[in-house]
Structures are given as C-alpha cells and as structure tokens.
Amino acid sequence: MPESGSGRNCCSPSRGEAARPAATTGAAATGGRTDGMVRIPRGEFLMGADDGWVVPGDGEGPVHPVRLTPFRIDPRAVSNAEFQDFTDATGHVTAAERYGWSFVFAGLLPADFPDTRAVAEAPWWRQVYGACWRRPEGPASDVRDRSDHPVVHVSWNDATAYAVWAGKRLPTEAEWEYAARGGLEQHAFPWGDELEPGGEHRMNVWQGSFPDHDTGADGWCGTAPVDAYPPNGHGLHNTCGNVWEWCADWYSPAYYRSSPRDDPRGPSVGLNKVIRGGSYLCHASYCRRYRVSARSSNGPDSSTGNQGFRCAAEDTSAGAR
C-alpha cells in the first residue's frame, strides 16, 4: 500500500519508496534557452512567515532576511505541450510510467471508476494504474484538450531531467519564494492578504466543501491553463494554487533556523524535496498552503495529479553579479 509518510504530505502524497535516479536517454542540454524567462534582479527580502496562517510543523519560520543574486525564472509552469517536446526529443520515461501508476484525486475520476486503494491519511487520493502525465486520470483520459495546462504526474527526477535538457535548472526554494511574491513583502499572496479581493478569483484553488464538492467558482475544477490568471509584479503566473511546484532543495522543517543569509540552497542531504505554491485542492478548511510562504515536500520519485514545476536559470547578462 502506498503511504503518505506524514500528515503534511496529505496535500501531495509520497510513493513511499526509496528515490531512484531518473530514467533518461542521456540527451544533452539544449543550450540554456533563456528567451521568455523573467529576470529577477539582485535583492533582499524577508522569507517565511510566523502568523496565524502557518501550518504547524511545516517550518515556515522564523521569518529571516535573504539576499539573492540575479537569476531568471519561467513566467509559467511547464505545460503539457512543452513536456511533450521533451519526451519526443529524448524518449524520457517518467517515474509514473515506470511504476505503472500514480496518485489521482478521487473527485476527478468518473463515477463508475473501479475502486482502487486509497491513502490512509487522505482517502481522497487514489492509486490509479495507468495514470501518468499523458493520462492524468488513468487510461481513459488524455491531455489533448489540455496542452496549455501544467504537466502533472512528474517527479522531482522527471522535472530535473527536463530542466537539464532545456539547459536550465529547478529554482531554489528561496528563489521561488522571492519571485512568487512579485515584489511585495510579507503578504500572504502575490497581490496582498485578501484571498478574493473585491470578490475576484486570482488563483485556482478549491471552492465548496472539501473534499466532497468543488463548485469551480474560480472557473476550474482540476488544473487550469498555466497563464489562467493575471501575473504578479514580476510577471509570473499562478505562483499560488493550480499545481505544487518542485524546487531544487532538500526539505527540512528546521532549515530556516540556521539557513545562510546569502543564496540559501537548502540542506545538503534529505529524504524529500521541497514543493511550493499549493494546488487546486487547497482549501482554508483543511489546508492553507496556497500562500507564497507555505512549504511542503515529497519524495524525489513521487508523482501526483497536482504536482508540476517551472524552471530557473543563471543570469548570464553583463553585470549580473
């Protein structure tokens, strides 16, 4: 039986097996294409949170100053169409395809879908054989009408393989949060502290009664296009909600207590990798991890229907350092 590992991973359950290296064809990086990426200039910000929204045990605090050198980051999460280009070019086989199954949210399965095993701590997660990035809800589904949606059912190893092929990398956790904040300091969301300012939906999260009924009031049940909502102050779309995004760092709930001030890159070792941003399943009644400071984690070879990623890159422009 797959395990969720701990309560914090109920948002994105772990496969419960030791990490394995990604299965790749050994294709070389294609040259670091930074066109279309957002340049984030050198800066300092207050990372983390210690307010009433913090999820106990996640390690969102203490709030601490961080200085970052310039870097570049994708304005959007990697889409199904972009991941298709990668697999066509390299023949990459994802973890979900190798294992033969992945985690799917039960509410997205058809009513007559056969019973499958559920995660004990989060029974809305089902082990679905045949689920993978090409078939997000199992063998009868496909992504033909979701080419502009974020690719899901990709592990950290899969995301890293894509980044290497593209001549990029995954963002550090600090880079991700700095970019996700959009230039604002110590606010819950990229636009401020109000979830729906003026009644306007600004991200794809759960509305209704979790996990039984999603009204889709924000326009989407499940994933939304990678640019579905207006960008933040840095030009990044969907840094809250939609899909969790993999970061480069190993995860530790104690890391912020002693992390370096300049360009932190996470612990040197660990069991799980950091994921950021929350997903379409986040709801205030159960999980408030759709904030820019919220953090969670998952195993490097785990995959779910609400995990994706965006890439970062070094800033090689003149005077970047």
Coordinates of C-alpha atoms in Angstrom, one line a residue:
M1 CA 0.0 0.0 0.0
P2 CA 1.4 3.4 -0.9
E3 CA 1.9 5.7 2.1
S4 CA 1.6 9.4 2.6
G5 CA 4.5 9.4 5.0
S6 CA 3.1 12.1 7.4
G7 CA 0.2 14.4 7.8
R8 CA 2.0 17.2 5.9
N9 CA 2.1 15.2 2.8
C10 CA -1.6 14.7 2.5
C11 CA -1.6 17.6 0.1
S12 CA 0.7 15.6 -2.2
P13 CA 1.2 12.0 -1.1
S14 CA 4.5 10.1 -1.4
R15 CA 5.0 6.9 -3.3
G16 CA 6.7 5.6 -0.1
E17 CA 9.7 4.0 -1.9
A18 CA 13.3 4.9 -2.0
A19 CA 14.3 7.5 -4.6
R20 CA 15.7 6.2 -7.8
P21 CA 17.6 8.1 -10.5
A22 CA 15.5 9.4 -13.4
A23 CA 15.3 7.2 -16.4
T24 CA 16.7 9.3 -19.3
T25 CA 18.3 8.7 -22.6
G26 CA 21.3 10.7 -21.7
A27 CA 20.4 13.5 -24.1
A28 CA 22.5 16.6 -23.6
A29 CA 21.1 20.0 -22.6
T30 CA 19.9 22.1 -25.5
G31 CA 21.8 25.2 -24.6
G32 CA 20.2 27.2 -21.9
R33 CA 17.4 28.9 -23.7
T34 CA 16.5 31.9 -21.5
D35 CA 14.3 33.7 -24.0
G36 CA 10.9 34.3 -22.5
M37 CA 12.3 33.9 -18.9
V38 CA 11.8 36.7 -16.3
R39 CA 14.9 38.3 -15.0
I40 CA 14.8 38.7 -11.2
P41 CA 17.3 41.3 -10.1
R42 CA 19.6 41.2 -7.1
G43 CA 17.6 41.8 -4.0
E44 CA 16.8 41.1 -0.3
F45 CA 13.5 40.0 1.2
L46 CA 12.0 38.6 4.3
M47 CA 11.5 34.9 3.8
G48 CA 8.9 32.7 5.6
A49 CA 6.0 33.5 7.9
D50 CA 5.1 33.3 11.5
D51 CA 1.5 34.5 11.5
G52 CA -1.8 32.7 12.2
W53 CA -1.9 31.1 8.7
V54 CA 1.3 29.0 9.3
V55 CA 0.7 25.2 9.2
P56 CA 2.4 23.7 12.4
G57 CA 5.3 21.5 11.6
D58 CA 6.0 22.8 8.1
G59 CA 8.9 25.0 9.1
E60 CA 7.7 28.3 7.6
G61 CA 9.5 30.3 10.3
P62 CA 11.3 32.0 11.7
V63 CA 11.0 34.9 9.3
H64 CA 14.5 35.7 8.2
P65 CA 16.3 38.1 5.7
V66 CA 17.6 36.5 2.5
R67 CA 19.8 38.1 -0.2
L68 CA 19.8 36.7 -3.7
T69 CA 22.0 37.3 -6.7
P70 CA 20.1 37.8 -10.0
F71 CA 18.5 34.8 -11.7
R72 CA 16.0 34.0 -14.3
I73 CA 12.7 32.1 -13.9
D74 CA 9.9 30.9 -16.2
P75 CA 6.8 33.1 -16.1
R76 CA 4.7 29.9 -16.2
A77 CA 4.8 26.3 -15.1
V78 CA 5.9 23.8 -17.7
S79 CA 2.9 22.9 -19.9
N80 CA 1.8 19.5 -21.3
A81 CA 2.9 20.7 -24.8
E82 CA 6.3 21.7 -23.6
F83 CA 6.8 18.4 -21.8
Q84 CA 5.7 16.6 -24.9
D85 CA 8.5 18.3 -26.8
F86 CA 10.9 17.0 -24.2
T87 CA 9.7 13.4 -24.3
D88 CA 9.6 13.4 -28.1
A89 CA 13.2 14.6 -28.2
T90 CA 14.7 12.4 -25.5
G91 CA 12.4 9.4 -25.1
H92 CA 12.3 10.1 -21.4
V93 CA 10.1 7.7 -19.4
T94 CA 8.6 9.3 -16.2
A95 CA 8.5 7.7 -12.8
A96 CA 4.7 7.2 -13.1
E97 CA 5.2 5.3 -16.4
R98 CA 7.9 3.1 -14.9
Y99 CA 6.0 2.2 -11.8
G100 CA 2.8 1.9 -13.8
W101 CA 0.7 4.1 -11.5
S102 CA 0.3 7.5 -9.8
F103 CA -1.8 9.3 -7.3
V104 CA -5.1 10.8 -8.7
F105 CA -7.6 12.9 -6.8
A106 CA -10.8 10.8 -6.4
G107 CA -13.1 13.7 -7.3
L108 CA -11.6 13.8 -10.8
L109 CA -12.4 10.1 -11.5
P110 CA -15.6 9.1 -13.3
A111 CA -18.4 7.9 -11.1
D112 CA -18.1 4.3 -12.5
F113 CA -14.3 4.1 -12.0
P114 CA -13.4 0.9 -10.3
D115 CA -12.4 1.1 -6.6
T116 CA -8.7 1.5 -6.1
R117 CA -6.6 1.7 -3.0
A118 CA -6.6 5.0 -1.1
V119 CA -4.0 6.8 1.0
A120 CA -4.9 6.0 4.6
E121 CA -4.4 9.6 5.9
A122 CA -6.0 11.2 2.9
P123 CA -8.6 8.8 1.3
W124 CA -9.3 11.3 -1.5
W125 CA -6.0 10.2 -3.0
R126 CA -6.3 7.1 -5.1
Q127 CA -3.7 4.8 -6.5
V128 CA -4.6 4.6 -10.2
Y129 CA -2.8 2.2 -12.6
G130 CA -2.1 3.8 -15.9
A131 CA -2.2 7.3 -14.6
C132 CA 0.7 9.4 -15.9
W133 CA 1.4 12.8 -17.4
R134 CA -0.2 11.7 -20.7
R135 CA -3.2 10.2 -19.0
P136 CA -3.8 12.3 -15.9
E137 CA -6.9 10.4 -14.6
G138 CA -5.9 7.0 -15.9
P139 CA -6.1 5.0 -19.1
A140 CA -9.3 6.5 -20.4
S141 CA -8.1 10.1 -20.1
D142 CA -5.7 12.2 -22.2
V143 CA -4.2 15.7 -22.4
R144 CA -5.3 16.6 -26.0
D145 CA -7.5 19.4 -24.8
R146 CA -5.1 20.4 -22.0
S147 CA -1.9 21.3 -23.9
D148 CA -1.7 24.6 -22.2
H149 CA -2.3 23.2 -18.7
P150 CA 0.7 22.4 -16.4
V151 CA 2.1 18.9 -16.8
V152 CA 1.4 16.8 -13.7
H153 CA 2.4 13.3 -12.5
V154 CA 6.0 14.4 -12.8
S155 CA 8.5 13.5 -10.1
W156 CA 11.4 15.7 -9.0
N157 CA 13.7 13.4 -11.0
D158 CA 11.5 14.0 -14.1
A159 CA 11.4 17.7 -13.6
T160 CA 15.2 17.8 -13.2
A161 CA 15.7 15.8 -16.4
Y162 CA 13.5 18.3 -18.3
A163 CA 15.5 21.2 -16.8
V164 CA 18.8 19.7 -17.9
W165 CA 17.5 19.0 -21.4
A166 CA 16.3 22.7 -21.6
G167 CA 19.7 24.0 -20.3
K168 CA 18.0 25.3 -17.2
R169 CA 17.5 24.1 -13.6
L170 CA 14.9 24.0 -10.9
P171 CA 14.7 27.1 -8.7
T172 CA 16.0 27.1 -5.2
E173 CA 13.3 27.5 -2.6
A174 CA 14.4 31.0 -1.8
E175 CA 14.4 32.0 -5.5
W176 CA 11.0 30.5 -5.8
E177 CA 9.5 32.5 -2.9
Y178 CA 11.2 35.8 -3.9
A179 CA 9.9 35.5 -7.4
A180 CA 6.5 34.3 -6.3
R181 CA 6.0 37.3 -4.0
G182 CA 6.1 39.6 -7.0
G183 CA 7.9 42.4 -5.2
L184 CA 5.6 42.5 -2.2
E185 CA 6.9 42.0 1.3
Q186 CA 5.4 39.6 3.9
H187 CA 2.0 39.3 2.3
A188 CA 0.1 36.1 2.1
F189 CA -0.5 36.2 -1.7
P190 CA 1.3 37.8 -4.7
W191 CA -1.4 40.6 -4.7
G192 CA -1.8 41.2 -0.9
D193 CA -3.5 39.5 2.0
E194 CA -7.1 39.1 0.8
L195 CA -7.9 35.8 -0.8
E196 CA -10.5 37.2 -3.2
P197 CA -10.1 41.0 -3.3
G198 CA -13.4 42.6 -4.4
G199 CA -14.8 39.1 -4.9
E200 CA -12.3 38.4 -7.8
H201 CA -10.7 35.0 -8.0
R202 CA -7.0 35.3 -8.6
M203 CA -5.9 31.7 -8.3
N204 CA -7.1 28.2 -8.9
V205 CA -8.0 26.6 -5.5
W206 CA -10.9 24.7 -4.1
Q207 CA -14.3 26.3 -3.5
G208 CA -17.1 24.5 -1.7
S209 CA -16.9 21.6 0.8
F210 CA -13.5 19.8 0.7
P211 CA -13.1 17.0 -0.4
D212 CA -16.7 16.3 -1.4
H213 CA -17.8 19.2 -3.7
D214 CA -15.8 21.7 -5.7
T215 CA -18.1 24.4 -7.1
G216 CA -15.5 25.5 -9.6
A217 CA -16.4 29.1 -8.8
D218 CA -12.9 30.3 -10.0
G219 CA -13.6 28.7 -13.4
W220 CA -11.8 25.4 -12.9
C221 CA -12.1 22.0 -11.3
G222 CA -8.7 20.4 -11.6
T223 CA -5.9 22.2 -13.3
A224 CA -6.2 25.5 -15.1
P225 CA -4.0 26.8 -18.0
V226 CA -0.5 27.9 -17.0
D227 CA -1.4 31.6 -17.6
A228 CA -5.1 31.4 -16.4
Y229 CA -4.7 34.4 -14.1
P230 CA -3.0 37.8 -14.3
P231 CA 0.7 37.7 -13.5
N232 CA 2.3 39.0 -10.3
G233 CA 4.5 42.1 -10.1
H234 CA 7.5 40.2 -11.5
G235 CA 5.4 38.8 -14.4
L236 CA 4.9 35.2 -13.0
H237 CA 1.6 33.4 -13.4
N238 CA -0.1 31.1 -11.0
T239 CA 2.5 31.1 -8.2
C240 CA -0.3 30.2 -5.8
G241 CA -2.8 27.4 -6.4
N242 CA -3.1 25.2 -9.6
V243 CA -0.2 22.8 -9.0
W244 CA 2.6 22.4 -6.5
E245 CA 6.0 23.2 -8.0
W246 CA 9.2 21.3 -7.3
C247 CA 12.2 23.2 -6.0
A248 CA 15.8 22.1 -6.1
D249 CA 16.2 22.0 -2.3
W250 CA 16.1 19.1 0.1
Y251 CA 13.4 19.7 2.7
S252 CA 13.9 20.2 6.4
P253 CA 11.3 21.8 8.8
A254 CA 14.2 23.1 10.8
Y255 CA 16.2 24.7 8.0
Y256 CA 15.1 28.3 8.4
R257 CA 16.6 28.3 12.0
S258 CA 20.2 28.3 10.6
S259 CA 20.0 28.9 6.8
P260 CA 22.6 31.2 5.4
R261 CA 21.6 34.8 4.5
D262 CA 23.1 34.8 1.0
D263 CA 21.7 32.5 -1.7
P264 CA 20.5 29.6 0.5
R265 CA 20.3 26.3 -1.2
G266 CA 18.7 24.0 1.4
P267 CA 20.2 21.2 3.5
S268 CA 23.0 19.1 2.0
V269 CA 21.1 15.9 2.4
G270 CA 17.5 14.8 2.9
L271 CA 14.7 12.4 2.1
N272 CA 12.2 14.7 0.5
K273 CA 12.4 17.6 -1.9
V274 CA 10.6 21.0 -1.3
I275 CA 7.4 21.7 -3.2
R276 CA 5.8 25.2 -3.2
G277 CA 2.7 27.1 -4.1
G278 CA -0.2 24.8 -3.2
S279 CA -2.6 23.4 -5.7
Y280 CA -6.2 23.3 -7.0
L281 CA -7.0 21.1 -3.9
C282 CA -6.1 23.7 -1.3
H283 CA -8.9 25.0 0.9
A284 CA -8.9 27.0 4.1
S285 CA -11.0 24.4 5.9
Y286 CA -8.3 21.8 5.5
C287 CA -5.0 23.2 4.1
R288 CA -4.0 26.8 3.8
R289 CA -0.8 26.1 1.9
Y290 CA -1.8 28.2 -1.1
R291 CA 0.2 31.1 0.3
V292 CA 3.6 32.2 -1.0
S293 CA 5.4 31.4 2.2
A294 CA 3.9 27.9 2.6
R295 CA 6.1 24.9 2.1
S296 CA 5.7 21.2 1.9
S297 CA 7.6 18.3 0.5
N298 CA 7.6 14.9 -1.3
G299 CA 9.9 12.1 -2.3
P300 CA 12.0 12.7 -5.4
D301 CA 10.4 9.8 -7.3
S302 CA 6.9 10.5 -6.2
S303 CA 4.2 11.8 -8.6
T304 CA 0.6 13.1 -8.2
G305 CA -2.1 14.8 -10.2
N306 CA -1.3 18.1 -8.6
Q307 CA 2.5 18.4 -8.9
G308 CA 4.3 20.3 -11.6
F309 CA 7.2 22.6 -11.9
R310 CA 8.7 25.7 -13.5
C311 CA 12.4 26.2 -14.4
A312 CA 15.0 28.7 -13.4
A313 CA 18.4 29.6 -14.8
E314 CA 21.5 31.6 -14.0
D315 CA 21.5 35.2 -15.1
T316 CA 24.5 35.4 -17.5
S317 CA 23.8 39.0 -18.6
A318 CA 26.6 41.5 -18.3
G319 CA 27.0 42.8 -14.7
A320 CA 24.6 40.2 -13.3
R321 CA 26.8 39.7 -10.3

